[in-house]
Amino acid sequence: MKVRFDPEADILYILIKEGPLKDTVEIADDLFVEISEDGSIAGLEVWRAREHLLKNLVEHKKP
């Protein structure tokens, strides 16, 4: 597994499996799943990553 962050584009990419892709599916606002040719999850992309991750961290920290 590899994790990359593009600060200019504000995109977090999590590579689970390398190889050719069959499809990319948006499963929620700014959250994309890349599907490999064998139908398994190959990667995840989080657009506007700073906003989403910081928001979730703040929500989880609240008592």
Coordinates of C-alpha atoms in Angstrom, one line a residue:
M1 CA 0.0 0.0 0.0
K2 CA 1.3 3.5 -0.9
V3 CA -0.1 6.8 0.2
R4 CA 0.6 10.0 -1.7
F5 CA -0.7 13.6 -1.2
D6 CA -0.6 16.3 -3.9
P7 CA -0.7 19.6 -1.9
E8 CA -1.3 21.7 -5.0
A9 CA -4.4 19.7 -6.1
D10 CA -5.3 18.8 -2.5
I11 CA -5.8 15.2 -3.4
L12 CA -4.9 12.2 -1.2
Y13 CA -4.3 9.0 -3.1
I14 CA -4.1 5.6 -1.5
L15 CA -2.8 2.9 -3.8
I16 CA -3.8 -0.6 -2.7
K17 CA -3.0 -2.6 -5.7
E18 CA -0.9 -1.8 -8.8
G19 CA -2.1 -2.7 -12.3
P20 CA -4.5 -1.8 -15.0
L21 CA -7.8 -0.1 -14.0
K22 CA -11.2 -1.1 -15.2
D23 CA -13.2 1.9 -13.8
T24 CA -13.3 4.7 -11.3
V25 CA -16.5 5.3 -9.3
E26 CA -17.4 8.3 -7.3
I27 CA -19.0 6.8 -4.1
A28 CA -19.4 10.1 -2.3
D29 CA -18.7 13.8 -2.8
D30 CA -14.9 14.0 -3.5
L31 CA -14.4 10.3 -2.8
F32 CA -13.4 8.0 -5.7
V33 CA -12.7 4.3 -5.8
E34 CA -10.6 2.8 -8.5
I35 CA -11.5 -0.7 -9.6
S36 CA -8.9 -3.0 -11.1
E37 CA -9.6 -5.3 -14.1
D38 CA -10.3 -8.2 -11.7
G39 CA -13.0 -6.2 -9.9
S40 CA -11.1 -5.5 -6.7
I41 CA -10.4 -2.1 -5.2
A42 CA -7.1 -0.8 -6.6
G43 CA -7.1 2.6 -5.0
L44 CA -8.9 5.5 -3.3
E45 CA -8.8 9.2 -4.1
V46 CA -10.0 11.9 -1.7
W47 CA -10.4 15.3 -3.3
R48 CA -10.3 18.4 -1.1
A49 CA -8.5 16.2 1.3
R50 CA -7.5 18.8 3.8
E51 CA -11.1 19.9 4.3
H52 CA -12.5 16.4 4.6
L53 CA -9.8 15.1 6.9
L54 CA -9.6 18.1 9.2
K55 CA -13.4 18.1 9.5
N56 CA -13.4 14.5 10.5
L57 CA -10.6 14.9 13.0
V58 CA -12.4 17.8 14.7
E59 CA -15.7 15.8 14.8
H60 CA -14.0 12.8 16.4
K61 CA -12.2 14.9 18.9
K62 CA -15.5 16.5 20.3
P63 CA -16.6 14.9 23.6

